[in-house]
PDB file of C-alpha atoms and ligand atoms in Angstrom:
ATOM      1  CA  MET M   1    -193.778 120.482 -23.706  1.00 83.00           C
ATOM      2  CA  ARG M   2    -193.469 116.766 -24.406  1.00 97.00           C
ATOM      3  CA  LYS M   3    -196.624 114.792 -23.604  1.00 98.00           C
ATOM      4  CA  PRO M   4    -195.660 111.699 -21.609  1.00 98.00           C
ATOM      5  CA  ILE M   5    -196.537 108.304 -23.024  1.00 98.00           C
ATOM      6  CA  ILE M   6    -197.061 105.190 -20.946  1.00 98.00           C
ATOM      7  CA  ALA M   7    -197.159 102.028 -23.050  1.00 99.00           C
ATOM      8  CA  GLY M   8    -197.691  98.446 -21.930  1.00 98.00           C
ATOM      9  CA  ASN M   9    -195.623  95.749 -23.591  1.00 98.00           C
ATOM     10  CA  TRP M  10    -197.548  92.546 -23.035  1.00 98.00           C
ATOM     11  CA  LYS M  11    -194.803  90.484 -24.715  1.00 98.00           C
ATOM     12  CA  MET M  12    -195.991  86.884 -25.315  1.00 98.00           C
ATOM     13  CA  ASN M  13    -198.742  87.049 -22.692  1.00 98.00           C
ATOM     14  CA  ASN M  14    -202.554  87.015 -22.944  1.00 98.00           C
ATOM     15  CA  THR M  15    -204.637  85.123 -25.458  1.00 98.00           C
ATOM     16  CA  ALA M  16    -207.090  87.341 -27.324  1.00 98.00           C
ATOM     17  CA  ASN M  17    -209.823  86.580 -24.758  1.00 98.00           C
ATOM     18  CA  GLU M  18    -207.522  87.255 -21.825  1.00 98.00           C
ATOM     19  CA  GLY M  19    -206.395  90.464 -23.506  1.00 98.00           C
ATOM     20  CA  VAL M  20    -209.958  91.683 -23.946  1.00 98.00           C
ATOM     21  CA  ALA M  21    -210.669  91.019 -20.257  1.00 98.00           C
ATOM     22  CA  LEU M  22    -207.558  92.982 -19.291  1.00 98.00           C
ATOM     23  CA  ILE M  23    -208.513  95.885 -21.578  1.00 99.00           C
ATOM     24  CA  ASN M  24    -212.049  95.974 -20.200  1.00 98.00           C
ATOM     25  CA  ALA M  25    -210.725  96.108 -16.649  1.00 98.00           C
ATOM     26  CA  LEU M  26    -208.222  98.795 -17.606  1.00 98.00           C
ATOM     27  CA  LYS M  27    -210.479 101.174 -19.518  1.00 98.00           C
ATOM     28  CA  PRO M  28    -212.315 102.798 -16.585  1.00 98.00           C
ATOM     29  CA  LEU M  29    -209.129 102.927 -14.510  1.00 98.00           C
ATOM     30  CA  VAL M  30    -207.204 105.055 -17.015  1.00 98.00           C
ATOM     31  CA  ALA M  31    -210.066 107.047 -18.555  1.00 98.00           C
ATOM     32  CA  TYR M  32    -208.875 110.339 -17.061  1.00 98.00           C
ATOM     33  CA  ALA M  33    -205.184 110.000 -17.829  1.00 98.00           C
ATOM     34  CA  ASP M  34    -203.282 113.153 -18.732  1.00 98.00           C
ATOM     35  CA  CYS M  35    -200.681 111.213 -20.706  1.00 98.00           C
ATOM     36  CA  ASP M  36    -200.884 109.153 -23.884  1.00 98.00           C
ATOM     37  CA  VAL M  37    -201.682 105.518 -23.094  1.00 99.00           C
ATOM     38  CA  ALA M  38    -201.091 102.457 -25.270  1.00 99.00           C
ATOM     39  CA  VAL M  39    -201.026  98.679 -25.043  1.00 99.00           C
ATOM     40  CA  CYS M  40    -198.686  96.750 -27.362  1.00 99.00           C
ATOM     41  CA  VAL M  41    -200.256  93.347 -27.756  1.00 99.00           C
ATOM     42  CA  PRO M  42    -199.287  90.072 -29.451  1.00 98.00           C
ATOM     43  CA  ALA M  43    -200.112  90.252 -33.172  1.00 98.00           C
ATOM     44  CA  ILE M  44    -202.850  87.650 -33.007  1.00 98.00           C
ATOM     45  CA  ASP M  45    -204.632  89.630 -30.263  1.00 99.00           C
ATOM     46  CA  ILE M  46    -204.813  92.754 -32.424  1.00 98.00           C
ATOM     47  CA  PRO M  47    -208.282  92.312 -34.001  1.00 98.00           C
ATOM     48  CA  ALA M  48    -209.975  91.582 -30.667  1.00 98.00           C
ATOM     49  CA  ALA M  49    -207.996  94.278 -28.857  1.00 99.00           C
ATOM     50  CA  ALA M  50    -208.880  96.848 -31.549  1.00 98.00           C
ATOM     51  CA  GLU M  51    -212.564  96.119 -31.009  1.00 98.00           C
ATOM     52  CA  ALA M  52    -212.286  96.246 -27.211  1.00 98.00           C
ATOM     53  CA  LEU M  53    -210.370  99.547 -27.286  1.00 98.00           C
ATOM     54  CA  LYS M  54    -212.922 101.355 -29.467  1.00 98.00           C
ATOM     55  CA  GLY M  55    -214.063 104.640 -27.932  1.00 98.00           C
ATOM     56  CA  SER M  56    -211.408 104.520 -25.209  1.00 98.00           C
ATOM     57  CA  ASN M  57    -208.350 106.704 -24.656  1.00 98.00           C
ATOM     58  CA  ILE M  58    -206.034 103.697 -24.953  1.00 99.00           C
ATOM     59  CA  ALA M  59    -204.204 103.375 -28.263  1.00 99.00           C
ATOM     60  CA  LEU M  60    -203.286 100.083 -29.859  1.00 99.00           C
ATOM     61  CA  GLY M  61    -199.694  99.036 -30.414  1.00 99.00           C
ATOM     62  CA  ALA M  62    -197.903  96.052 -31.946  1.00 99.00           C
ATOM     63  CA  GLN M  63    -194.617  94.462 -30.911  1.00 98.00           C
ATOM     64  CA  ASN M  64    -192.888  94.206 -34.277  1.00 98.00           C
ATOM     65  CA  VAL M  65    -193.329  94.972 -37.965  1.00 98.00           C
ATOM     66  CA  HIS M  66    -191.595  93.769 -41.097  1.00 98.00           C
ATOM     67  CA  PHE M  67    -189.894  96.242 -43.411  1.00 98.00           C
ATOM     68  CA  ALA M  68    -191.248  94.964 -46.726  1.00 98.00           C
ATOM     69  CA  GLU M  69    -194.671  96.007 -47.963  1.00 97.00           C
ATOM     70  CA  LYS M  70    -195.547  92.403 -48.745  1.00 97.00           C
ATOM     71  CA  GLY M  71    -194.057  89.234 -50.152  1.00 98.00           C
ATOM     72  CA  ALA M  72    -192.358  85.974 -49.335  1.00 98.00           C
ATOM     73  CA  PHE M  73    -191.555  86.534 -45.644  1.00 98.00           C
ATOM     74  CA  THR M  74    -193.192  83.633 -43.864  1.00 98.00           C
ATOM     75  CA  GLY M  75    -194.323  84.463 -40.367  1.00 97.00           C
ATOM     76  CA  GLU M  76    -193.926  88.227 -40.706  1.00 97.00           C
ATOM     77  CA  ILE M  77    -196.488  91.039 -40.541  1.00 98.00           C
ATOM     78  CA  SER M  78    -196.460  94.239 -42.613  1.00 98.00           C
ATOM     79  CA  ALA M  79    -197.181  97.793 -41.553  1.00 98.00           C
ATOM     80  CA  ASN M  80    -200.322  97.897 -43.706  1.00 98.00           C
ATOM     81  CA  MET M  81    -201.690  94.806 -41.989  1.00 98.00           C
ATOM     82  CA  LEU M  82    -201.280  96.603 -38.665  1.00 98.00           C
ATOM     83  CA  LYS M  83    -202.726  99.852 -39.998  1.00 98.00           C
ATOM     84  CA  GLU M  84    -205.903  98.144 -41.149  1.00 98.00           C
ATOM     85  CA  TYR M  85    -206.756  97.416 -37.513  1.00 98.00           C
ATOM     86  CA  GLY M  86    -206.022 100.933 -36.334  1.00 98.00           C
ATOM     87  CA  VAL M  87    -202.647 100.123 -34.799  1.00 98.00           C
ATOM     88  CA  LYS M  88    -200.910 103.389 -33.906  1.00 98.00           C
ATOM     89  CA  TYR M  89    -197.615 102.388 -32.278  1.00 99.00           C
ATOM     90  CA  VAL M  90    -195.146  99.606 -32.926  1.00 99.00           C
ATOM     91  CA  ILE M  91    -192.283  98.521 -30.707  1.00 98.00           C
ATOM     92  CA  ILE M  92    -189.102  98.008 -32.733  1.00 98.00           C
ATOM     93  CA  GLY M  93    -185.787  96.512 -31.651  1.00 98.00           C
ATOM     94  CA  HIS M  94    -186.797  95.391 -28.184  1.00 98.00           C
ATOM     95  CA  SER M  95    -183.795  93.845 -26.456  1.00 97.00           C
ATOM     96  CA  GLU M  96    -185.527  90.457 -26.416  1.00 97.00           C
ATOM     97  CA  ARG M  97    -185.757  90.613 -30.202  1.00 98.00           C
ATOM     98  CA  ARG M  98    -182.128  91.651 -30.430  1.00 97.00           C
ATOM     99  CA  GLN M  99    -181.082  88.885 -28.019  1.00 96.00           C
ATOM    100  CA  TYR M 100    -183.228  85.938 -29.157  1.00 97.00           C
ATOM    101  CA  PHE M 101    -184.251  86.735 -32.730  1.00 97.00           C
ATOM    102  CA  GLY M 102    -181.164  88.181 -34.334  1.00 97.00           C
ATOM    103  CA  GLU M 103    -182.434  91.745 -34.569  1.00 98.00           C
ATOM    104  CA  THR M 104    -179.611  94.161 -35.430  1.00 98.00           C
ATOM    105  CA  ASP M 105    -179.320  97.927 -35.741  1.00 98.00           C
ATOM    106  CA  GLU M 106    -179.639  97.435 -39.480  1.00 98.00           C
ATOM    107  CA  THR M 107    -182.962  95.560 -39.277  1.00 98.00           C
ATOM    108  CA  VAL M 108    -184.166  97.970 -36.589  1.00 98.00           C
ATOM    109  CA  ASN M 109    -183.442 100.780 -39.014  1.00 98.00           C
ATOM    110  CA  LYS M 110    -185.304  99.137 -41.889  1.00 98.00           C
ATOM    111  CA  ARG M 111    -188.324  98.356 -39.730  1.00 98.00           C
ATOM    112  CA  THR M 112    -188.376 101.880 -38.300  1.00 98.00           C
ATOM    113  CA  LEU M 113    -188.285 103.529 -41.718  1.00 98.00           C
ATOM    114  CA  ALA M 114    -191.020 101.204 -43.013  1.00 98.00           C
ATOM    115  CA  ALA M 115    -193.214 101.931 -39.984  1.00 98.00           C
ATOM    116  CA  LEU M 116    -192.793 105.689 -40.396  1.00 98.00           C
ATOM    117  CA  ASN M 117    -193.508 105.412 -44.072  1.00 98.00           C
ATOM    118  CA  ALA M 118    -196.807 103.697 -43.318  1.00 98.00           C
ATOM    119  CA  GLY M 119    -197.778 106.298 -40.718  1.00 98.00           C
ATOM    120  CA  LEU M 120    -197.127 104.164 -37.641  1.00 98.00           C
ATOM    121  CA  ILE M 121    -195.287 105.596 -34.646  1.00 98.00           C
ATOM    122  CA  PRO M 122    -192.246 103.438 -33.896  1.00 98.00           C
ATOM    123  CA  ILE M 123    -191.216 102.931 -30.275  1.00 99.00           C
ATOM    124  CA  VAL M 124    -187.546 102.206 -30.871  1.00 98.00           C
ATOM    125  CA  CYS M 125    -185.829 100.408 -27.998  1.00 98.00           C
ATOM    126  CA  ILE M 126    -182.199 100.992 -27.128  1.00 98.00           C
ATOM    127  CA  GLY M 127    -180.092 100.228 -24.073  1.00 98.00           C
ATOM    128  CA  GLU M 128    -176.947  98.610 -22.771  1.00 96.00           C
ATOM    129  CA  SER M 129    -176.312  95.263 -21.091  1.00 94.00           C
ATOM    130  CA  LEU M 130    -174.949  94.979 -17.571  1.00 91.00           C
ATOM    131  CA  GLU M 131    -171.497  94.074 -18.851  1.00 91.00           C
ATOM    132  CA  GLU M 132    -171.490  97.043 -21.189  1.00 95.00           C
ATOM    133  CA  ARG M 133    -172.465  99.377 -18.353  1.00 92.00           C
ATOM    134  CA  GLU M 134    -169.881  97.950 -15.992  1.00 89.00           C
ATOM    135  CA  THR M 135    -167.111  98.245 -18.560  1.00 95.00           C
ATOM    136  CA  GLY M 136    -167.960 101.852 -19.355  1.00 96.00           C
ATOM    137  CA  LYS M 137    -169.389 101.183 -22.813  1.00 97.00           C
ATOM    138  CA  THR M 138    -172.896 102.550 -22.286  1.00 97.00           C
ATOM    139  CA  GLU M 139    -172.417 105.694 -24.362  1.00 98.00           C
ATOM    140  CA  ALA M 140    -170.664 103.863 -27.201  1.00 98.00           C
ATOM    141  CA  VAL M 141    -173.476 101.292 -27.365  1.00 98.00           C
ATOM    142  CA  LEU M 142    -176.150 103.995 -27.411  1.00 98.00           C
ATOM    143  CA  ASP M 143    -174.219 105.982 -30.044  1.00 98.00           C
ATOM    144  CA  LYS M 144    -174.216 102.991 -32.374  1.00 98.00           C
ATOM    145  CA  GLN M 145    -177.879 102.193 -31.740  1.00 98.00           C
ATOM    146  CA  ILE M 146    -178.707 105.812 -32.578  1.00 98.00           C
ATOM    147  CA  THR M 147    -176.455 106.392 -35.582  1.00 98.00           C
ATOM    148  CA  GLU M 148    -177.134 103.009 -37.201  1.00 98.00           C
ATOM    149  CA  GLY M 149    -180.609 102.148 -35.929  1.00 98.00           C
ATOM    150  CA  MET M 150    -182.092 105.603 -36.600  1.00 98.00           C
ATOM    151  CA  LYS M 151    -180.206 106.435 -39.791  1.00 98.00           C
ATOM    152  CA  GLY M 152    -182.205 108.279 -42.451  1.00 98.00           C
ATOM    153  CA  ILE M 153    -185.115 109.368 -40.254  1.00 97.00           C
ATOM    154  CA  ASP M 154    -185.948 112.887 -41.427  1.00 93.00           C
ATOM    155  CA  ASP M 155    -187.852 113.982 -38.347  1.00 95.00           C
ATOM    156  CA  ILE M 156    -186.666 112.181 -35.246  1.00 97.00           C
ATOM    157  CA  SER M 157    -189.450 113.761 -33.177  1.00 96.00           C
ATOM    158  CA  LYS M 158    -191.897 111.472 -35.041  1.00 97.00           C
ATOM    159  CA  ILE M 159    -190.608 108.428 -33.187  1.00 98.00           C
ATOM    160  CA  VAL M 160    -190.719 107.474 -29.535  1.00 98.00           C
ATOM    161  CA  ILE M 161    -187.534 106.084 -28.019  1.00 98.00           C
ATOM    162  CA  ALA M 162    -187.545 103.627 -25.134  1.00 98.00           C
ATOM    163  CA  TYR M 163    -184.329 103.596 -23.150  1.00 98.00           C
ATOM    164  CA  GLU M 164    -184.268 100.155 -21.569  1.00 96.00           C
ATOM    165  CA  PRO M 165    -181.100  99.079 -19.801  1.00 95.00           C
ATOM    166  CA  VAL M 166    -181.136  95.353 -20.525  1.00 93.00           C
ATOM    167  CA  TRP M 167    -180.121  94.533 -16.943  1.00 89.00           C
ATOM    168  CA  ALA M 168    -183.281  96.192 -15.619  1.00 90.00           C
ATOM    169  CA  ILE M 169    -185.780  94.345 -17.828  1.00 87.00           C
ATOM    170  CA  GLY M 170    -187.919  91.849 -15.950  1.00 83.00           C
ATOM    171  CA  THR M 171    -185.312  91.619 -13.201  1.00 84.00           C
ATOM    172  CA  GLY M 172    -186.957  93.808 -10.593  1.00 79.00           C
ATOM    173  CA  LYS M 173    -183.748  95.875 -10.739  1.00 79.00           C
ATOM    174  CA  THR M 174    -184.567  99.413 -11.820  1.00 77.00           C
ATOM    175  CA  ALA M 175    -182.066 101.987 -12.843  1.00 83.00           C
ATOM    176  CA  THR M 176    -182.203 104.723 -10.224  1.00 92.00           C
ATOM    177  CA  SER M 177    -184.185 107.747 -11.344  1.00 95.00           C
ATOM    178  CA  GLU M 178    -180.931 109.686 -11.517  1.00 96.00           C
ATOM    179  CA  GLN M 179    -179.207 107.016 -13.624  1.00 94.00           C
ATOM    180  CA  ALA M 180    -182.148 106.834 -16.016  1.00 96.00           C
ATOM    181  CA  ASN M 181    -182.393 110.610 -16.235  1.00 97.00           C
ATOM    182  CA  GLU M 182    -178.698 111.010 -16.875  1.00 97.00           C
ATOM    183  CA  THR M 183    -178.600 108.373 -19.608  1.00 97.00           C
ATOM    184  CA  ILE M 184    -181.722 109.690 -21.299  1.00 98.00           C
ATOM    185  CA  GLY M 185    -180.168 113.156 -21.134  1.00 98.00           C
ATOM    186  CA  TYR M 186    -177.159 111.712 -22.915  1.00 98.00           C
ATOM    187  CA  ILE M 187    -179.396 110.155 -25.590  1.00 98.00           C
ATOM    188  CA  ARG M 188    -181.064 113.515 -26.190  1.00 98.00           C
ATOM    189  CA  LYS M 189    -177.691 115.222 -26.478  1.00 98.00           C
ATOM    190  CA  LYS M 190    -176.576 112.661 -29.036  1.00 98.00           C
ATOM    191  CA  LEU M 191    -179.819 113.071 -31.012  1.00 98.00           C
ATOM    192  CA  ALA M 192    -179.243 116.829 -31.100  1.00 97.00           C
ATOM    193  CA  GLU M 193    -175.795 116.219 -32.520  1.00 97.00           C
ATOM    194  CA  VAL M 194    -176.812 113.587 -35.096  1.00 97.00           C
ATOM    195  CA  PHE M 195    -180.180 115.075 -36.097  1.00 97.00           C
ATOM    196  CA  CYS M 196    -181.134 118.570 -34.964  1.00 94.00           C
ATOM    197  CA  PRO M 197    -181.359 120.239 -31.552  1.00 95.00           C
ATOM    198  CA  ASN M 198    -184.985 121.239 -32.090  1.00 95.00           C
ATOM    199  CA  CYS M 199    -186.153 117.722 -32.950  1.00 94.00           C
ATOM    200  CA  ALA M 200    -184.110 116.269 -30.111  1.00 97.00           C
ATOM    201  CA  ALA M 201    -185.864 118.585 -27.685  1.00 97.00           C
ATOM    202  CA  LYS M 202    -189.218 117.328 -28.981  1.00 98.00           C
ATOM    203  CA  VAL M 203    -188.647 113.552 -29.102  1.00 98.00           C
ATOM    204  CA  ARG M 204    -190.287 111.570 -26.319  1.00 98.00           C
ATOM    205  CA  ILE M 205    -187.918 109.219 -24.545  1.00 98.00           C
ATOM    206  CA  GLN M 206    -189.402 106.609 -22.240  1.00 98.00           C
ATOM    207  CA  TYR M 207    -187.685 104.659 -19.531  1.00 97.00           C
ATOM    208  CA  GLY M 208    -188.266 100.904 -19.480  1.00 96.00           C
ATOM    209  CA  GLY M 209    -187.115  98.177 -17.118  1.00 95.00           C
ATOM    210  CA  SER M 210    -189.029  97.094 -14.029  1.00 93.00           C
ATOM    211  CA  MET M 211    -191.013 100.307 -13.856  1.00 95.00           C
ATOM    212  CA  ASN M 212    -193.898  99.738 -11.466  1.00 96.00           C
ATOM    213  CA  ALA M 213    -196.534 101.388  -9.308  1.00 97.00           C
ATOM    214  CA  GLY M 214    -193.968 101.965  -6.563  1.00 96.00           C
ATOM    215  CA  ASN M 215    -191.174 103.632  -8.521  1.00 95.00           C
ATOM    216  CA  CYS M 216    -193.072 105.391 -11.340  1.00 97.00           C
ATOM    217  CA  LYS M 217    -193.564 108.692  -9.519  1.00 97.00           C
ATOM    218  CA  ASP M 218    -189.844 109.172  -8.920  1.00 97.00           C
ATOM    219  CA  LEU M 219    -188.941 108.186 -12.454  1.00 97.00           C
ATOM    220  CA  MET M 220    -191.633 110.349 -14.029  1.00 98.00           C
ATOM    221  CA  ALA M 221    -190.582 113.336 -11.928  1.00 98.00           C
ATOM    222  CA  MET M 222    -187.278 113.406 -13.810  1.00 97.00           C
ATOM    223  CA  GLU M 223    -186.877 116.120 -16.399  1.00 97.00           C
ATOM    224  CA  GLU M 224    -185.659 113.932 -19.253  1.00 98.00           C
ATOM    225  CA  ILE M 225    -188.053 110.994 -18.752  1.00 98.00           C
ATOM    226  CA  ASP M 226    -191.168 111.255 -20.894  1.00 98.00           C
ATOM    227  CA  GLY M 227    -192.952 108.044 -20.037  1.00 98.00           C
ATOM    228  CA  GLY M 228    -192.473 104.355 -19.614  1.00 98.00           C
ATOM    229  CA  LEU M 229    -192.497 101.106 -21.540  1.00 98.00           C
ATOM    230  CA  ILE M 230    -193.956  98.667 -19.063  1.00 98.00           C
ATOM    231  CA  GLY M 231    -193.626  94.897 -19.248  1.00 97.00           C
ATOM    232  CA  GLY M 232    -194.595  92.866 -16.172  1.00 97.00           C
ATOM    233  CA  ALA M 233    -196.681  95.566 -14.498  1.00 98.00           C
ATOM    234  CA  SER M 234    -198.753  96.101 -17.665  1.00 98.00           C
ATOM    235  CA  LEU M 235    -200.331  92.667 -17.210  1.00 98.00           C
ATOM    236  CA  LYS M 236    -202.141  93.759 -14.045  1.00 98.00           C
ATOM    237  CA  PRO M 237    -204.823  96.405 -14.581  1.00 98.00           C
ATOM    238  CA  ASN M 238    -204.395  98.086 -11.195  1.00 98.00           C
ATOM    239  CA  ASP M 239    -200.626  98.240 -11.448  1.00 98.00           C
ATOM    240  CA  PHE M 240    -200.643  99.559 -14.990  1.00 98.00           C
ATOM    241  CA  ALA M 241    -203.343 102.112 -14.120  1.00 98.00           C
ATOM    242  CA  ALA M 242    -201.307 103.308 -11.135  1.00 98.00           C
ATOM    243  CA  ILE M 243    -198.398 104.013 -13.498  1.00 98.00           C
ATOM    244  CA  VAL M 244    -200.629 105.762 -16.050  1.00 98.00           C
ATOM    245  CA  ASN M 245    -202.075 107.868 -13.204  1.00 98.00           C
ATOM    246  CA  TYR M 246    -198.628 108.618 -11.740  1.00 98.00           C
ATOM    247  CA  ASN M 247    -199.477 112.297 -11.400  1.00 96.00           C
ATOM    248  CA  LYS M 248    -202.840 111.902  -9.644  1.00 93.00           C
TER     249      LYS M 248
HETATM  250  P1  PGA S   1    -190.374  94.974 -17.514  1.00 90.55           P
HETATM  251  O1  PGA S   1    -190.225  94.982 -19.102  1.00 90.55           O
HETATM  252  O2  PGA S   1    -191.213  96.163 -17.148  1.00 90.55           O
HETATM  253  O3  PGA S   1    -191.035  93.657 -17.202  1.00 90.55           O
HETATM  254  O4  PGA S   1    -189.003  95.068 -16.950  1.00 90.55           O
HETATM  255  C1  PGA S   1    -190.029  96.201 -19.800  1.00 90.55           C
HETATM  256  C2  PGA S   1    -189.831  95.899 -21.262  1.00 90.55           C
HETATM  257  O5  PGA S   1    -189.187  94.902 -21.588  1.00 90.55           O
HETATM  258  O6  PGA S   1    -190.322  96.653 -22.141  1.00 90.55           O
END
């Protein structure tokens, strides 16, 4: 059985103080969750968030990590820097990073391997654009993101994958539950082929893209969907809690 994981991706929202207020509002609302819960916060919020999350069932996540242990990489943050604050998860290769910051499958791969090496759990984001879906390229895009972005991972079940169709992110347009389930099923099939069937059966694959309190039950009822990566709705404690408590 795969334990579902609901993770908030705050993106570039919430100062440290605002983040602490959000965490404090969230804690009692999700205290009895049956799934794994995490918030992926801006790097500068991490120390305050780590303190505020102490003793709660909400894990701390980051939104990026550099692949080098240390060195001349101005503006970057290493896995060990995250680890020191008790960060457990790190989002890698989010489509916004691919689109605006030149992230490629190659850099996604390097970051993922470095995160695993340091004992962090990468949440690796993959997904197709609207044009790619409409021109029938979805599977080819996912194949490349898997074979190149996840190359060299010895146990694929140690990562979390977020399937996020780019056209559904922040647009209010969700993939239908059936679409999401079918594509995630395809991803799992591909992982079985590239890695091993056993690990593919174990890897948790989230859906991301305008998941909210209204549509989470349908999405989470799908066999292949093991959680959600939540942007907009993770900024509102009641909305995020409703998603975390989808089965209550
Ligand atoms: P959204 O973002 O929920 O606002 O669509 C999801 C994401 O980008 O991870």
